[in-house]
Amino acid sequence: CSLFRNRLTTSILSGKTLIIKDIRSDHEAPGLLDYEASYLRLLDKLLDGSFIEINETGTLLKFRPGILIGGSIQHDCPSSRSIGWFIEGIIPLIVFAKNPVSIQFTGITNDEMDISVDVFKSVTLPLMRNFGIEGMTLNIKRRGAAPNGGGLVEFTCPIVRELKPLNVTDAGLIKRIRGIAFCAKISPTILTRVVDSARAVLNEYIPDVYIHTDHYRGADSGASAGYSLALFAESTTGVLLSSECTASPGGRQLPEDIGRHGALQLLEEIWKGGVIDSAHQSLVLLLMTMSPEDVCKVRFGSSLTDQSVETLRLLKDAFGVVFKIKEDPETHTLQLSCLGIGYKNMSRKAT
């Protein structure tokens, strides 16, 4: 059941019925997992007239899309995936809804697997402006560390008539590094150790490094103790690259290891080059496909993620869009270009 969110996205945007068979049929626990069922419930709240049918064992899903209505809703995310996983999946959809979307999410804000709300706020939202999506906001009302979560996030998204074609290929030079380190229900001295170890690595690369610390206690700290580091590198051309490292629940990692690992991950993203980091490749490919019937160009790092490769195949099957990939012999980065399908939001009046 790979690319679950992207398959549903292409089904809704193309208006085609989606049937997924043999979902984990050879596993000990067959069928859809709790976070996948929760994602279907979220889509059902955003759609009008959709039809979802799941067999008794959960190994067969039939999904017939409806009309994207949007509006104000609330959604409780299970503890198996973070809030960022849900927001990332619905972005290519809700910009084409009938009404602006406002969603109040509860659940985990930072975990080891998914994009965190900090990276989303500092990197993903500015990235959306390149596609003409202005006014998207995310407010963190309450933190929620794994495994019990308890976080509260308010997310709003405007609607657009159509996207702007993306043309971002100049990576520029890194001019500064910023970051956010947060902890909940633990001593703030932990954050000092995380920040010091990250700075020890990053200051050898660039002097302009500032990492903000957030210590949450009481009602604002959620239901579990934990800490996390998110780092962002900004270039002279406005490109933003990110990395993050979160302490596992009950793990035995030292705070110094979290800081050092997060810093090394960011340096690896910078070394790969490109204007889009690994975490955002798949999302950018989807939005480029929805763009007007004009050439879209973007420069990725020296390698495509496995999810991006699967997404490219899915987009070819669903919309017939084929990306041209050209490697730069000097920087070894990959320039991807495609012709968008010219998707328009028929619910929004042209201005």
Short mmCIF file of C-alpha atoms in Angstrom, two decimals:
data_model
loop_
_atom_site.label_atom_id
_atom_site.label_comp_id
_atom_site.label_asym_id
_atom_site.label_seq_id
_atom_site.Cartn_x
_atom_site.Cartn_y
_atom_site.Cartn_z
CA CYS A 1 0.00 0.00 0.00
CA SER A 2 2.81 2.39 -0.92
CA LEU A 3 2.06 6.00 -1.90
CA PHE A 4 -1.34 5.73 -0.20
CA ARG A 5 -1.85 9.50 0.06
CA ASN A 6 -0.62 10.24 -3.47
CA ARG A 7 -2.87 7.59 -5.00
CA LEU A 8 -5.89 9.11 -3.29
CA THR A 9 -4.79 12.60 -4.38
CA THR A 10 -4.53 11.61 -8.04
CA SER A 11 -7.90 9.84 -7.78
CA ILE A 12 -9.65 12.97 -6.45
CA LEU A 13 -8.01 15.38 -8.90
CA SER A 14 -8.61 13.13 -11.90
CA GLY A 15 -12.11 12.11 -10.77
CA LYS A 16 -11.31 8.43 -11.30
CA THR A 17 -12.39 5.63 -8.97
CA LEU A 18 -9.50 4.06 -7.06
CA ILE A 19 -9.38 0.36 -6.15
CA ILE A 20 -6.49 -1.01 -4.06
CA LYS A 21 -6.39 -4.78 -3.61
CA ASP A 22 -4.40 -7.15 -1.37
CA ILE A 23 -3.45 -4.47 1.16
CA ARG A 24 -0.82 -6.19 3.35
CA SER A 25 -2.61 -9.50 2.72
CA ASP A 26 0.52 -11.49 3.57
CA HIS A 27 1.21 -9.65 6.85
CA GLU A 28 0.38 -10.90 10.34
CA ALA A 29 -1.95 -7.91 10.71
CA PRO A 30 -3.49 -7.56 7.22
CA GLY A 31 -5.39 -4.57 5.88
CA LEU A 32 -5.31 -0.81 6.31
CA LEU A 33 -3.48 0.62 9.31
CA ASP A 34 -5.10 3.04 11.74
CA TYR A 35 -3.46 6.16 10.29
CA GLU A 36 -4.54 5.23 6.75
CA ALA A 37 -8.14 4.79 7.91
CA SER A 38 -7.85 8.14 9.72
CA TYR A 39 -6.60 9.79 6.51
CA LEU A 40 -9.65 8.44 4.66
CA ARG A 41 -11.89 9.96 7.36
CA LEU A 42 -10.11 13.29 6.91
CA LEU A 43 -10.70 13.22 3.15
CA ASP A 44 -14.35 12.29 3.72
CA LYS A 45 -14.75 15.47 5.82
CA LEU A 46 -13.26 17.58 3.01
CA LEU A 47 -15.29 15.94 0.22
CA ASP A 48 -18.99 15.93 -0.57
CA GLY A 49 -20.48 12.86 -2.25
CA SER A 50 -17.46 10.60 -1.88
CA PHE A 51 -17.90 6.84 -1.51
CA ILE A 52 -15.50 4.71 0.55
CA GLU A 53 -15.88 0.94 0.80
CA ILE A 54 -13.52 -1.32 2.77
CA ASN A 55 -14.01 -5.08 3.06
CA GLU A 56 -14.15 -6.89 6.43
CA THR A 57 -10.45 -7.72 6.54
CA GLY A 58 -9.38 -4.26 5.37
CA THR A 59 -7.40 -5.68 2.44
CA LEU A 60 -9.62 -4.13 -0.27
CA LEU A 61 -10.35 -0.43 -0.65
CA LYS A 62 -12.75 1.10 -3.16
CA PHE A 63 -12.73 4.90 -3.27
CA ARG A 64 -14.96 7.04 -5.48
CA PRO A 65 -14.10 10.74 -5.12
CA GLY A 66 -16.62 13.50 -4.62
CA ILE A 67 -16.44 17.30 -4.83
CA LEU A 68 -13.81 19.13 -2.78
CA ILE A 69 -15.83 21.37 -0.47
CA GLY A 70 -13.28 22.39 2.19
CA GLY A 71 -14.49 24.57 5.05
CA SER A 72 -13.74 24.41 8.79
CA ILE A 73 -13.24 20.98 10.36
CA GLN A 74 -11.52 19.22 13.26
CA HIS A 75 -9.45 16.05 13.01
CA ASP A 76 -7.83 13.83 15.61
CA CYS A 77 -4.67 12.13 14.27
CA PRO A 78 -3.73 8.71 15.71
CA SER A 79 -0.48 8.32 17.63
CA SER A 80 1.06 6.16 14.86
CA ARG A 81 1.75 9.17 12.56
CA SER A 82 2.32 12.85 13.19
CA ILE A 83 0.15 15.80 12.16
CA GLY A 84 2.68 16.73 9.44
CA TRP A 85 1.97 13.48 7.57
CA PHE A 86 -1.71 14.41 7.25
CA ILE A 87 -1.13 18.07 6.26
CA GLU A 88 1.48 17.14 3.65
CA GLY A 89 -0.96 14.73 2.01
CA ILE A 90 -3.89 17.14 1.65
CA ILE A 91 -2.03 20.26 0.40
CA PRO A 92 -2.28 19.39 -3.34
CA LEU A 93 -6.04 18.92 -2.84
CA ILE A 94 -7.29 21.71 -0.60
CA VAL A 95 -5.88 24.55 -2.72
CA PHE A 96 -8.49 23.46 -5.31
CA ALA A 97 -11.40 23.23 -2.83
CA LYS A 98 -14.66 25.18 -3.16
CA ASN A 99 -14.11 27.05 0.13
CA PRO A 100 -10.95 28.08 2.02
CA VAL A 101 -9.90 25.35 4.45
CA SER A 102 -9.39 25.69 8.20
CA ILE A 103 -8.49 22.52 10.12
CA GLN A 104 -7.77 22.01 13.81
CA PHE A 105 -5.50 18.98 14.21
CA THR A 106 -4.79 17.16 17.46
CA GLY A 107 -2.05 14.56 17.82
CA ILE A 108 1.76 14.32 17.57
CA THR A 109 3.60 17.44 16.38
CA ASN A 110 7.14 15.97 16.24
CA ASP A 111 8.24 12.38 15.66
CA GLU A 112 11.07 10.43 14.02
CA MET A 113 9.30 9.48 10.77
CA ASP A 114 7.38 12.43 9.37
CA ILE A 115 7.85 16.08 8.55
CA SER A 116 7.42 18.12 11.74
CA VAL A 117 5.27 21.20 12.20
CA ASP A 118 8.45 23.28 12.61
CA VAL A 119 9.82 22.31 9.19
CA PHE A 120 6.35 22.77 7.72
CA LYS A 121 6.06 26.29 9.10
CA SER A 122 9.60 27.42 8.23
CA VAL A 123 10.21 25.67 4.87
CA THR A 124 7.04 24.21 3.35
CA LEU A 125 4.90 27.36 3.65
CA PRO A 126 7.49 29.63 1.93
CA LEU A 127 7.93 26.95 -0.74
CA MET A 128 4.18 27.11 -1.52
CA ARG A 129 4.52 30.78 -2.49
CA ASN A 130 6.54 29.71 -5.53
CA PHE A 131 3.33 28.08 -6.80
CA GLY A 132 1.24 31.22 -6.14
CA ILE A 133 -0.29 29.89 -2.90
CA GLU A 134 -0.30 32.94 -0.60
CA GLY A 135 -1.74 33.15 2.90
CA MET A 136 -1.29 29.55 4.06
CA THR A 137 -0.75 29.55 7.86
CA LEU A 138 0.07 27.08 10.61
CA ASN A 139 -0.14 27.93 14.31
CA ILE A 140 1.22 25.60 17.00
CA LYS A 141 -1.11 25.99 19.97
CA ARG A 142 0.20 23.03 21.97
CA ARG A 143 3.15 20.67 21.51
CA GLY A 144 2.68 16.91 21.37
CA ALA A 145 5.65 14.54 21.53
CA ALA A 146 5.47 10.81 20.75
CA PRO A 147 4.08 8.40 21.81
CA ASN A 148 0.95 9.98 23.34
CA GLY A 149 0.84 13.25 21.42
CA GLY A 150 -1.65 15.73 22.81
CA GLY A 151 -0.54 18.52 20.47
CA LEU A 152 -2.88 21.08 18.92
CA VAL A 153 -2.24 22.75 15.55
CA GLU A 154 -4.43 25.17 13.60
CA PHE A 155 -3.91 25.07 9.82
CA THR A 156 -5.51 27.36 7.26
CA CYS A 157 -5.21 27.24 3.48
CA PRO A 158 -6.62 29.64 0.86
CA ILE A 159 -7.97 28.47 -2.49
CA VAL A 160 -6.55 29.34 -5.91
CA ARG A 161 -7.94 29.36 -9.42
CA GLU A 162 -4.78 27.75 -10.75
CA LEU A 163 -1.15 27.34 -9.70
CA LYS A 164 1.80 29.29 -11.06
CA PRO A 165 4.39 27.38 -13.09
CA LEU A 166 7.49 26.69 -10.99
CA ASN A 167 10.89 27.78 -12.31
CA VAL A 168 13.48 27.57 -9.53
CA THR A 169 16.91 26.25 -10.50
CA ASP A 170 19.50 28.57 -8.91
CA ALA A 171 20.54 27.15 -5.52
CA GLY A 172 22.88 30.04 -4.66
CA LEU A 173 25.24 29.94 -1.68
CA ILE A 174 24.23 29.26 1.92
CA LYS A 175 24.27 32.55 3.87
CA ARG A 176 22.74 31.56 7.23
CA ILE A 177 21.43 28.65 9.26
CA ARG A 178 18.51 28.88 11.66
CA GLY A 179 16.86 26.28 13.86
CA ILE A 180 14.29 25.46 16.50
CA ALA A 181 14.95 23.12 19.43
CA PHE A 182 11.99 22.28 21.61
CA CYS A 183 11.46 20.16 24.70
CA ALA A 184 8.37 19.21 26.69
CA LYS A 185 8.17 17.93 30.26
CA ILE A 186 11.97 17.65 30.61
CA SER A 187 14.76 19.89 31.89
CA PRO A 188 15.64 22.84 29.61
CA THR A 189 19.35 22.06 30.13
CA ILE A 190 18.79 19.21 27.63
CA LEU A 191 18.17 21.81 24.92
CA THR A 192 21.38 23.65 25.76
CA ARG A 193 23.33 20.42 25.16
CA VAL A 194 21.49 19.80 21.86
CA VAL A 195 22.13 23.34 20.60
CA ASP A 196 25.81 23.38 21.65
CA SER A 197 26.57 20.10 19.86
CA ALA A 198 24.76 21.26 16.68
CA ARG A 199 26.58 24.60 16.69
CA ALA A 200 29.93 22.86 17.17
CA VAL A 201 29.40 21.13 13.81
CA LEU A 202 27.70 23.98 11.91
CA ASN A 203 30.07 26.79 12.99
CA GLU A 204 32.90 25.03 11.16
CA TYR A 205 30.85 25.55 7.98
CA ILE A 206 29.35 29.02 8.49
CA PRO A 207 29.46 31.57 11.35
CA ASP A 208 25.86 32.82 11.05
CA VAL A 209 24.06 30.12 13.05
CA TYR A 210 21.18 30.81 15.44
CA ILE A 211 19.01 28.11 17.04
CA HIS A 212 15.95 29.20 18.99
CA THR A 213 14.96 27.14 22.05
CA ASP A 214 11.38 26.47 23.13
CA HIS A 215 10.69 24.92 26.52
CA TYR A 216 7.09 23.81 27.08
CA ARG A 217 5.63 22.96 30.45
CA GLY A 218 2.21 22.42 31.98
CA ALA A 219 -0.85 22.34 29.74
CA ASP A 220 1.08 23.48 26.64
CA SER A 221 3.51 20.54 26.73
CA GLY A 222 1.12 17.80 25.55
CA ALA A 223 0.83 14.27 26.93
CA SER A 224 4.42 12.97 26.59
CA ALA A 225 7.96 14.06 27.37
CA GLY A 226 10.33 14.57 24.44
CA TYR A 227 12.65 16.89 22.56
CA SER A 228 13.51 17.65 18.95
CA LEU A 229 15.79 19.75 16.74
CA ALA A 230 14.83 21.26 13.36
CA LEU A 231 17.42 23.10 11.25
CA PHE A 232 16.97 25.34 8.17
CA ALA A 233 19.63 26.62 5.77
CA GLU A 234 18.85 29.72 3.69
CA SER A 235 20.77 30.58 0.52
CA THR A 236 21.50 33.87 -1.22
CA THR A 237 18.70 33.13 -3.71
CA GLY A 238 16.10 32.44 -0.99
CA VAL A 239 16.29 28.63 -1.22
CA LEU A 240 15.44 26.83 2.04
CA LEU A 241 16.77 23.37 2.96
CA SER A 242 15.82 21.52 6.12
CA SER A 243 16.73 18.62 8.37
CA GLU A 244 15.42 17.42 11.70
CA CYS A 245 16.23 14.94 14.41
CA THR A 246 13.84 13.84 17.17
CA ALA A 247 14.65 11.81 20.26
CA SER A 248 12.81 8.48 20.21
CA PRO A 249 10.34 7.84 23.08
CA GLY A 250 12.17 6.14 25.91
CA GLY A 251 15.34 6.13 23.82
CA ARG A 252 18.83 6.25 25.22
CA GLN A 253 20.32 8.77 22.81
CA LEU A 254 22.37 11.55 24.32
CA PRO A 255 21.25 15.12 23.58
CA GLU A 256 24.70 15.67 22.02
CA ASP A 257 23.99 12.86 19.54
CA ILE A 258 20.65 14.43 18.53
CA GLY A 259 22.29 17.82 17.90
CA ARG A 260 25.24 16.39 15.99
CA HIS A 261 23.09 14.05 13.88
CA GLY A 262 20.67 16.86 12.95
CA ALA A 263 23.56 19.15 11.96
CA LEU A 264 25.23 16.45 9.83
CA GLN A 265 21.91 15.74 8.09
CA LEU A 266 21.59 19.42 7.15
CA LEU A 267 25.16 19.51 5.84
CA GLU A 268 24.38 16.43 3.74
CA GLU A 269 21.35 18.19 2.22
CA ILE A 270 23.56 21.19 1.41
CA TRP A 271 26.24 18.93 -0.08
CA LYS A 272 23.67 17.23 -2.35
CA GLY A 273 22.82 20.64 -3.84
CA GLY A 274 19.52 21.56 -5.45
CA VAL A 275 16.76 23.92 -4.38
CA ILE A 276 14.45 21.32 -2.80
CA ASP A 277 15.45 19.06 0.09
CA SER A 278 14.67 15.34 0.23
CA ALA A 279 11.59 15.75 2.44
CA HIS A 280 9.75 17.95 -0.10
CA GLN A 281 10.59 16.25 -3.42
CA SER A 282 7.37 14.24 -3.78
CA LEU A 283 5.10 17.19 -2.86
CA VAL A 284 6.80 19.47 -5.41
CA LEU A 285 6.44 16.86 -8.18
CA LEU A 286 2.68 16.63 -7.53
CA LEU A 287 2.20 20.40 -7.61
CA MET A 288 4.31 20.75 -10.78
CA THR A 289 1.99 18.26 -12.49
CA MET A 290 -1.07 20.36 -11.53
CA SER A 291 0.53 23.57 -12.85
CA PRO A 292 -0.61 25.41 -16.02
CA GLU A 293 0.28 24.03 -19.45
CA ASP A 294 3.68 25.62 -19.33
CA VAL A 295 7.18 24.29 -18.71
CA CYS A 296 8.00 23.89 -15.00
CA LYS A 297 11.65 23.53 -13.97
CA VAL A 298 13.22 22.62 -10.64
CA ARG A 299 16.65 21.47 -9.48
CA PHE A 300 16.85 18.56 -7.06
CA GLY A 301 19.94 17.29 -5.25
CA SER A 302 22.25 14.57 -6.49
CA SER A 303 19.69 11.80 -5.88
CA LEU A 304 15.95 11.17 -5.98
CA THR A 305 14.28 9.58 -2.96
CA ASP A 306 12.51 6.24 -3.39
CA GLN A 307 9.18 7.98 -2.80
CA SER A 308 9.93 10.49 -5.58
CA VAL A 309 10.68 7.70 -8.07
CA GLU A 310 7.38 6.00 -7.20
CA THR A 311 5.58 9.35 -7.48
CA LEU A 312 7.00 9.94 -10.97
CA ARG A 313 5.63 6.55 -12.08
CA LEU A 314 2.24 7.28 -10.50
CA LEU A 315 1.96 10.69 -12.22
CA LYS A 316 2.76 9.10 -15.57
CA ASP A 317 0.02 6.48 -15.07
CA ALA A 318 -2.61 8.89 -13.71
CA PHE A 319 -2.09 12.00 -15.86
CA GLY A 320 0.31 10.94 -18.61
CA VAL A 321 2.87 13.50 -17.41
CA VAL A 322 6.48 12.51 -18.09
CA PHE A 323 9.31 14.43 -16.43
CA LYS A 324 12.55 15.12 -18.27
CA ILE A 325 15.51 14.53 -15.94
CA LYS A 326 18.89 15.99 -16.84
CA GLU A 327 22.02 15.69 -14.71
CA ASP A 328 24.35 18.67 -14.41
CA PRO A 329 27.88 17.31 -15.04
CA GLU A 330 29.50 20.00 -12.85
CA THR A 331 27.30 19.96 -9.73
CA HIS A 332 25.85 16.44 -10.24
CA THR A 333 22.42 17.87 -9.38
CA LEU A 334 19.28 16.82 -11.26
CA GLN A 335 17.18 19.29 -13.26
CA LEU A 336 13.59 18.10 -13.66
CA SER A 337 11.17 19.68 -16.09
CA CYS A 338 7.63 18.86 -17.18
CA LEU A 339 4.56 20.30 -18.90
CA GLY A 340 1.72 20.78 -16.41
CA ILE A 341 -1.79 19.52 -17.10
CA GLY A 342 -3.33 22.96 -16.51
CA TYR A 343 -5.61 21.93 -13.65
CA LYS A 344 -8.12 24.65 -12.75
CA ASN A 345 -10.34 25.13 -9.73
CA MET A 346 -13.78 25.43 -11.30
CA SER A 347 -15.35 26.35 -7.97
CA ARG A 348 -13.40 29.59 -7.68
CA LYS A 349 -14.40 32.54 -9.81
CA ALA A 350 -11.77 34.04 -12.09
CA THR A 351 -10.62 37.46 -10.98
#
